[in-house]
Short mmCIF file of C-alpha atoms in Angstrom, two decimals:
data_model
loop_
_atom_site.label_atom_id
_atom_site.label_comp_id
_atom_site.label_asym_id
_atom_site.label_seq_id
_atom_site.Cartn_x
_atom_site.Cartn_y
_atom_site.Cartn_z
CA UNK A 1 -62.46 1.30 -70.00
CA UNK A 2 -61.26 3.71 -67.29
CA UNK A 3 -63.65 5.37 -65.41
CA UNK A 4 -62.21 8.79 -66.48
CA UNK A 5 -63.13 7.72 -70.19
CA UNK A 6 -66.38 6.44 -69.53
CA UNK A 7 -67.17 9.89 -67.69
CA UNK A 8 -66.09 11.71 -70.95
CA UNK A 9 -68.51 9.25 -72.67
CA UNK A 10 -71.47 9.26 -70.71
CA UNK A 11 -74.04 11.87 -70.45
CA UNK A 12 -74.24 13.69 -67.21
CA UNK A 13 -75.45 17.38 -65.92
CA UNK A 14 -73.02 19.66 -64.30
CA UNK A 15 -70.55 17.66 -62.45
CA UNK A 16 -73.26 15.01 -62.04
CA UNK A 17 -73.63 11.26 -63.93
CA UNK A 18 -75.35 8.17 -62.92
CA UNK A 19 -73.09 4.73 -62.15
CA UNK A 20 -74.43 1.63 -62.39
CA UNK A 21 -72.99 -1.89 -60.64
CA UNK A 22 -73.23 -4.52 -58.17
CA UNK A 23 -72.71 -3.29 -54.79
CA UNK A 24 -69.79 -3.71 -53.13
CA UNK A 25 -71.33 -4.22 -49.53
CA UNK A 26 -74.19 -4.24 -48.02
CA UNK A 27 -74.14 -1.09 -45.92
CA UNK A 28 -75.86 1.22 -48.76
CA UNK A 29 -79.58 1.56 -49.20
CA UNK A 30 -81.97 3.29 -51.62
CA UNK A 31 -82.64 6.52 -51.36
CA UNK A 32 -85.84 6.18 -52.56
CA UNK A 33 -88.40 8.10 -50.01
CA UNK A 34 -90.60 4.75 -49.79
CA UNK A 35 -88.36 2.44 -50.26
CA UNK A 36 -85.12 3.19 -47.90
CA UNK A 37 -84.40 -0.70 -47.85
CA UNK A 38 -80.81 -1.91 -48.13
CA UNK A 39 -79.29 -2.89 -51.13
CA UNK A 40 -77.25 -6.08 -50.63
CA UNK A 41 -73.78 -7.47 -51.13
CA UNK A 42 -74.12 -8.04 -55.26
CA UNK A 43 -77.36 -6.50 -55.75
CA UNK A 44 -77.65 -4.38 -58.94
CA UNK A 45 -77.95 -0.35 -57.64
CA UNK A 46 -77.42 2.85 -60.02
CA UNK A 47 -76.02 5.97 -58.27
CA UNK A 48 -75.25 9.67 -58.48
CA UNK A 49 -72.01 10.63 -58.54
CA UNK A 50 -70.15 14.02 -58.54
CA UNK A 51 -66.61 14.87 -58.83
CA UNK A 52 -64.35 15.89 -55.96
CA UNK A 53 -61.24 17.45 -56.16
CA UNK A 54 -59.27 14.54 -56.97
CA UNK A 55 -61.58 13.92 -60.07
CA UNK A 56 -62.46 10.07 -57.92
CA UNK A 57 -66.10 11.00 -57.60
CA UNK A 58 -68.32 10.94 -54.24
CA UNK A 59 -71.28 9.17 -53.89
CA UNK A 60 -74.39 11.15 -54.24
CA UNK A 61 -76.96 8.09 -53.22
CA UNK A 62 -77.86 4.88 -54.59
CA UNK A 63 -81.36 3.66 -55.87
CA UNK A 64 -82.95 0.07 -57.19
CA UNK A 65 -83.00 0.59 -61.03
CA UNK A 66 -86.71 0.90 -60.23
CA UNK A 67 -87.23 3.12 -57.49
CA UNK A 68 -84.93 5.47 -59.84
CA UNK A 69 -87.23 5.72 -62.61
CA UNK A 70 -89.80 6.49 -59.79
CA UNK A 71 -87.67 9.70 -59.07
CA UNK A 72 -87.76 11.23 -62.69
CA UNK A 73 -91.69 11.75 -62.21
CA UNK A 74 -91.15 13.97 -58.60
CA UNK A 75 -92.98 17.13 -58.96
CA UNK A 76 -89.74 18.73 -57.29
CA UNK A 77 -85.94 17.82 -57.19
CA UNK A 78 -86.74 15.07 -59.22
CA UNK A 79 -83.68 13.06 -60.98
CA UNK A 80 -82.71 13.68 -64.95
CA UNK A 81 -83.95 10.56 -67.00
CA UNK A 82 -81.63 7.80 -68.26
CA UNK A 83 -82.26 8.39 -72.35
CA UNK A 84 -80.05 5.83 -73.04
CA UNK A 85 -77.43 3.07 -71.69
CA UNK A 86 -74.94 5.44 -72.82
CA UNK A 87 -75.96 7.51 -69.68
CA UNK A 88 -74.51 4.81 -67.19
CA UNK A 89 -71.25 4.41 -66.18
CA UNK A 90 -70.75 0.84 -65.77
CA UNK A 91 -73.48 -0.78 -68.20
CA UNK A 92 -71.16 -2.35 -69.85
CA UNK A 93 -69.60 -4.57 -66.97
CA UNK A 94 -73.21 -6.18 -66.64
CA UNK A 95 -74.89 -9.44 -66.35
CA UNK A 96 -76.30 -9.45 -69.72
CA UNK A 97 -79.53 -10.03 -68.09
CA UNK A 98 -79.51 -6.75 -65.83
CA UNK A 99 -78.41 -4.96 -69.40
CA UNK A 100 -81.61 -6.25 -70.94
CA UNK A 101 -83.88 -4.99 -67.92
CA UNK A 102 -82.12 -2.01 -67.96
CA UNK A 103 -83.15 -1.15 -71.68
CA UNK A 104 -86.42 -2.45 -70.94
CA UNK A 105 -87.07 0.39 -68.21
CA UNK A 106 -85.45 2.82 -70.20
CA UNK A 107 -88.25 1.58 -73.35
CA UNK A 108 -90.81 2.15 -70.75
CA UNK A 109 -91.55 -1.72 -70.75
CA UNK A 110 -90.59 -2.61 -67.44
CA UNK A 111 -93.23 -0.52 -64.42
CA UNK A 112 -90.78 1.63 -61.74
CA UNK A 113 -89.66 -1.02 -59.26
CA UNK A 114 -89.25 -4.27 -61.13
CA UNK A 115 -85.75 -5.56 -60.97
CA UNK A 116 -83.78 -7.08 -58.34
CA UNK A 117 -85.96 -7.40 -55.24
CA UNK A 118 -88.56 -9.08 -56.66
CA UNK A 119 -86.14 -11.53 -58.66
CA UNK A 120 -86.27 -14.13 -55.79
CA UNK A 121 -89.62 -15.04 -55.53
CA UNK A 122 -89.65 -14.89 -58.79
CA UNK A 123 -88.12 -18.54 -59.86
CA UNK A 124 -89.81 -20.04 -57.41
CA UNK A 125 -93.42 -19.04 -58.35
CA UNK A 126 -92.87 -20.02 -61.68
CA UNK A 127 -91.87 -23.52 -60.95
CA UNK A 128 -88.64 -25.43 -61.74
CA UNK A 129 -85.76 -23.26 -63.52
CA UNK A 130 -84.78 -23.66 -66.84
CA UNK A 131 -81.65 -23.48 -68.35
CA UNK A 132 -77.90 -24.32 -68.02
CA UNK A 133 -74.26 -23.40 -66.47
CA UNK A 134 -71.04 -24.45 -66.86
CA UNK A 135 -68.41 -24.66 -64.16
CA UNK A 136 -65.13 -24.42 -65.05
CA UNK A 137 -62.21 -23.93 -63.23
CA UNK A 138 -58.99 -22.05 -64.58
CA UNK A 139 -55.35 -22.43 -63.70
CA UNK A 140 -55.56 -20.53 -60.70
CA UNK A 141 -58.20 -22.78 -58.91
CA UNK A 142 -61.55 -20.12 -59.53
CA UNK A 143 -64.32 -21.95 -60.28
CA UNK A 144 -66.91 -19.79 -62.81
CA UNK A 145 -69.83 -20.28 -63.02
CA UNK A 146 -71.21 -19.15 -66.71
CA UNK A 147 -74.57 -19.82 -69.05
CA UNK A 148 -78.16 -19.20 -67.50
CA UNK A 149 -76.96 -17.78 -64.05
CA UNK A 150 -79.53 -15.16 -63.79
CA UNK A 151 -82.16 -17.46 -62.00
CA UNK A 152 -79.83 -18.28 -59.63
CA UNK A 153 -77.33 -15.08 -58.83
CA UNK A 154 -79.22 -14.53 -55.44
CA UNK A 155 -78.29 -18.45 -54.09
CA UNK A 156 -74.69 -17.95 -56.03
CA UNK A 157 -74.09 -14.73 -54.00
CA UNK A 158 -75.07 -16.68 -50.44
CA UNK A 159 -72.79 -19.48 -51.61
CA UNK A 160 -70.14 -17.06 -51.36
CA UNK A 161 -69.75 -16.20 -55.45
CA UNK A 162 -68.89 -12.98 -57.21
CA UNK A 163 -69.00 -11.12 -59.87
CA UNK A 164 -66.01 -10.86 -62.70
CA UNK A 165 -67.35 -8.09 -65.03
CA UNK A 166 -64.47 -8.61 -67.09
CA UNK A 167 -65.68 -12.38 -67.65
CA UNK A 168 -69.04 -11.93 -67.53
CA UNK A 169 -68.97 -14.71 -65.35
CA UNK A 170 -69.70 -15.59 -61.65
CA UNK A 171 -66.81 -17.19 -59.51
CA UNK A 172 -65.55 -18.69 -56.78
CA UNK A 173 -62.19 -18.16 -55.22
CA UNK A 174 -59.86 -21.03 -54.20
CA UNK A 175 -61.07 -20.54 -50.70
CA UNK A 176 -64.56 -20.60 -51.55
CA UNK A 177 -64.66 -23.84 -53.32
CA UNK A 178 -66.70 -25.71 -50.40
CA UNK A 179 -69.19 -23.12 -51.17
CA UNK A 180 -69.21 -24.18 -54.77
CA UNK A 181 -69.42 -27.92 -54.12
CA UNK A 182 -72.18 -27.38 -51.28
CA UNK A 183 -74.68 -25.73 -53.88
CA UNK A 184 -73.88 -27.65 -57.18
CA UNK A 185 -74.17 -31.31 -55.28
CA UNK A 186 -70.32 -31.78 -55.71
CA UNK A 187 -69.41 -34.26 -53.16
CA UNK A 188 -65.30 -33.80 -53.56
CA UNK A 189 -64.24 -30.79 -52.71
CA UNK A 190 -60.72 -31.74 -54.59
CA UNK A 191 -62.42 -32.80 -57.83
CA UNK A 192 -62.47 -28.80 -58.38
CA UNK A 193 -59.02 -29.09 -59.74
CA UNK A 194 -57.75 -26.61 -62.61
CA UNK A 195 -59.04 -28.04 -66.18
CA UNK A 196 -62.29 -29.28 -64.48
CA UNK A 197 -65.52 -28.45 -66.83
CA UNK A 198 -69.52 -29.35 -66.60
CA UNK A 199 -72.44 -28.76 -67.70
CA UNK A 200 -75.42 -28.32 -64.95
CA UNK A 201 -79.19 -28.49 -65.72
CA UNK A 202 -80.31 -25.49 -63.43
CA UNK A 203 -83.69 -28.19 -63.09
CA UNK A 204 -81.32 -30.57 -61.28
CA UNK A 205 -80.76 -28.19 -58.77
CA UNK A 206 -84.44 -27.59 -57.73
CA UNK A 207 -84.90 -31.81 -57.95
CA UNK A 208 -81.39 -31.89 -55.66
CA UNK A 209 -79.45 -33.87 -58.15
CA UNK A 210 -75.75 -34.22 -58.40
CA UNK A 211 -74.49 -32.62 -61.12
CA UNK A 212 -73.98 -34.23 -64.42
CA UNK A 213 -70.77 -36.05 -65.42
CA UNK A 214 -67.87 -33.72 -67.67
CA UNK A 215 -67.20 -36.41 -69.75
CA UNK A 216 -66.57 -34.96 -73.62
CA UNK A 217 -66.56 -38.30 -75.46
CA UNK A 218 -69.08 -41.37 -75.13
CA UNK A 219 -68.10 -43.21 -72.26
CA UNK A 220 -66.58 -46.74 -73.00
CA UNK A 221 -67.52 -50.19 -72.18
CA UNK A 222 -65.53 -51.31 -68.36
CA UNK A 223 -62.29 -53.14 -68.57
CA UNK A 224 -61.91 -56.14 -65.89
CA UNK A 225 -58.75 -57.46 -65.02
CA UNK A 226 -58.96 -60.84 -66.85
CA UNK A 227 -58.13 -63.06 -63.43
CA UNK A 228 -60.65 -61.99 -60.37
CA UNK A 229 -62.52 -59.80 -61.90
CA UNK A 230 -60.78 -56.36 -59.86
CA UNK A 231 -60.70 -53.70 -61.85
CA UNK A 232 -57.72 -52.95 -63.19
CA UNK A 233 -55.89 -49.71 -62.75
CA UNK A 234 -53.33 -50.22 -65.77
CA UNK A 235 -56.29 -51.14 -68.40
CA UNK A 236 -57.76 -47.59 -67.87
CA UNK A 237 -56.93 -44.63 -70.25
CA UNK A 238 -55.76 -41.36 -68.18
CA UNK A 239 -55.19 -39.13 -71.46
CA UNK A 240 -57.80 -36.95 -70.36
CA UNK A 241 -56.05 -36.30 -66.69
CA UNK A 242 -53.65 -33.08 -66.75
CA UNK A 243 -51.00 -33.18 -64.06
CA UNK A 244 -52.95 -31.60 -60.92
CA UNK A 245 -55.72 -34.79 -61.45
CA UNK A 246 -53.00 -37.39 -61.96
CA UNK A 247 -51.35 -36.49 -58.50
CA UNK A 248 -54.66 -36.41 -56.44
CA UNK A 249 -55.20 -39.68 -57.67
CA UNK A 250 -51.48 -40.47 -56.82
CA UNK A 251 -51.53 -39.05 -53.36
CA UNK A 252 -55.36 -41.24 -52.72
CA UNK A 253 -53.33 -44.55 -54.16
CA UNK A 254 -50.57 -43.58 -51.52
CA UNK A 255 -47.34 -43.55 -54.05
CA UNK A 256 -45.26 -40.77 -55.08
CA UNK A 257 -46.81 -37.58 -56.30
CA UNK A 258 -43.93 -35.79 -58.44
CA UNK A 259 -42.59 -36.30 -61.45
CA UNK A 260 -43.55 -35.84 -65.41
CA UNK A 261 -47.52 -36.63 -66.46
CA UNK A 262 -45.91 -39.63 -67.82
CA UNK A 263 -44.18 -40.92 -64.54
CA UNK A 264 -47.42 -40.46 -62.81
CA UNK A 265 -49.37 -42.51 -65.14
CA UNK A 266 -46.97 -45.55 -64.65
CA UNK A 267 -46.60 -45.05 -60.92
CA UNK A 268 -50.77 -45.34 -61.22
CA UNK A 269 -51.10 -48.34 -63.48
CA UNK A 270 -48.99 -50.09 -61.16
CA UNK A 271 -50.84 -49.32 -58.54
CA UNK A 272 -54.00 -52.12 -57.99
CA UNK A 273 -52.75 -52.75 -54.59
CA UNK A 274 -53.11 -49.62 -53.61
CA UNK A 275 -56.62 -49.58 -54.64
CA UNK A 276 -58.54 -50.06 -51.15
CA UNK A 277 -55.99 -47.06 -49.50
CA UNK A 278 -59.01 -45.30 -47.50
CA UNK A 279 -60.53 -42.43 -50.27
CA UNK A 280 -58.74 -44.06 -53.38
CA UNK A 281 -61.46 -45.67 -54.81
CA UNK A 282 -63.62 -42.29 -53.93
CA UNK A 283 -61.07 -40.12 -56.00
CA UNK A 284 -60.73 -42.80 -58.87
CA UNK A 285 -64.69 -42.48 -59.21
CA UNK A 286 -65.08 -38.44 -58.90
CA UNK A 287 -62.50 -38.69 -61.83
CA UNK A 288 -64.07 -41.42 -63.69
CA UNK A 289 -67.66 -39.35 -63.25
CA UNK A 290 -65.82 -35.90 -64.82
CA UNK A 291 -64.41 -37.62 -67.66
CA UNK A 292 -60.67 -37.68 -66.45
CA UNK A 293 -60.73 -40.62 -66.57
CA UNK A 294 -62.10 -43.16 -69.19
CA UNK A 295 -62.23 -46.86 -69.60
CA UNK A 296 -64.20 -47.95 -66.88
CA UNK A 297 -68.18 -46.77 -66.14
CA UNK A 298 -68.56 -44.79 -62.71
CA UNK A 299 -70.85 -48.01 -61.21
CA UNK A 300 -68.01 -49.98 -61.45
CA UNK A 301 -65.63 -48.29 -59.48
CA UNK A 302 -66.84 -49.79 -56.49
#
């Protein structure tokens, strides 16, 4: 939706409508006489706009969804009410969480001033989080970050996340994939490869657990190389590596690292020698523990 058709949609007065987002920076505040604090990087804000001469619209002030509703009740220059979501630009790009506060204000069931700056405090009085997120990272190496994400959108926004309205979905860029790993407990920074996919109990986070295993089958029984008991590199099943994963694991052995999916598989299985090459072992674990690769239990990949 352009925002020239969601003007002609949305109710306004004059040359005046409310937008509502996540804001871009953190050098606006709230224009809210007693609340004037700032409104941070990725904190939810609703604003006035008005059109200029080039029909791009000029910022009027920004407000707290709560400290907002506060204005409707001035005895002078107060603010039109929001009737409806259909009176913000924008509502539809949101966290489906800040869309259900939203109505609830606009119901009356939410008191002027809950919302975002009491979120924080929030989890933490209540006890451990509930819920869960996935991670999953696309072909262009973005790690999102979907599911129960509202409990944790302040900490995802430190770690250097954003927002994708399109995707409904927090995300990391390729550069910000040590941010990523540092918060979810993801010791291999690599293992964030495209393809990669897991599920994360948001409780494991407050007991600072690594985050569970990707695997999407049950995980089979070890195979041991039948003479010294090694574990044995051609014995393992790689069907659920795509190409990126195959040549980590090719570069960490220390043998070639191009080539077809299926010349990569046989330069691996080949490769047992290779096995104590400083990190290989690490790499052939973080795959084993995100269900690359199967055959052998993480434990054993010693």
């Amino acid at each position: 939706v352009t925002h020239k058709m969601a003007l002609r949609e949305c109710w306004s007065w004059g040359n005046v409508w409310y937008v509502v987002e996540y804001a871009k920076s953190g050098r606006s505040t709230c224009k809210e006489f007693r609340c004037k604090e700032k409104l941070n990087q990725g904190e939810l804000r609703i604003g006035l706009k008005t059109e200029e001469s080039d029909h791009a619209g000029s910022d009027l002030g920004w407000f707290h969804p709560g400290c907002l509703w506060k204005t409707f009740s001035y005895k002078s220059n107060a603010n039109k009410r929001v009737r409806t979501t259909k009176d913000l630009v924008g509502y539809e790009l949101l966290e489906e969480a800040d869309q259900e506060m939203i109505e609830n204000l606009i119901k009356g069931k939410a008191a002027p001033g809950a919302g975002e700056k009491k979120r924080a405090g929030a989890d933490a009085a209540g006890g451990a989080r509930s819920g869960r997120v996935t991670l999953t990272v696309d072909q262009s190496a973005m790690t999102f970050v979907s599911g129960d994400t509202f409990a944790i959108k302040d900490e995802l926004k430190q770690a250097g996340a954003r927002w994708h309205p399109e995707k409904k979905a927090w995300y990391f860029d390729e550069d910000g994939a040590a941010g990523a790993c540092k918060y979810f407990g993801i010791e291999d920074e690599e293992i964030l490869a495209a393809g990669y996919s897991t599920t994360i109990d948001l409780s494991s986070l407050d007991q600072g657990s690594a985050p569970p295993s990707a695997a999407t089958s049950p995980q089979k029984k070890p195979r041991i190389a039948e003479g010294g008991g090694a574990l044995d590199l051609a014995e393992l099943d790689y069907s659920g590596c795509g190409v990126p994963q195959l040549k980590m694991l090719c570069e960490a052995l220390g043998v070639a690292k191009s080539g077809t999916k299926a010349q990569l598989v046989g330069r691996i299985k080949g490769a047992n020698d290779q096995l104590d090459t400083p990190g290989a072992r690490a790499r052939l674990k973080s795959l084993v523990s995100c269900g690359f690769v199967r055959g052998v239990a993480v434990g054993d990949v010693q």
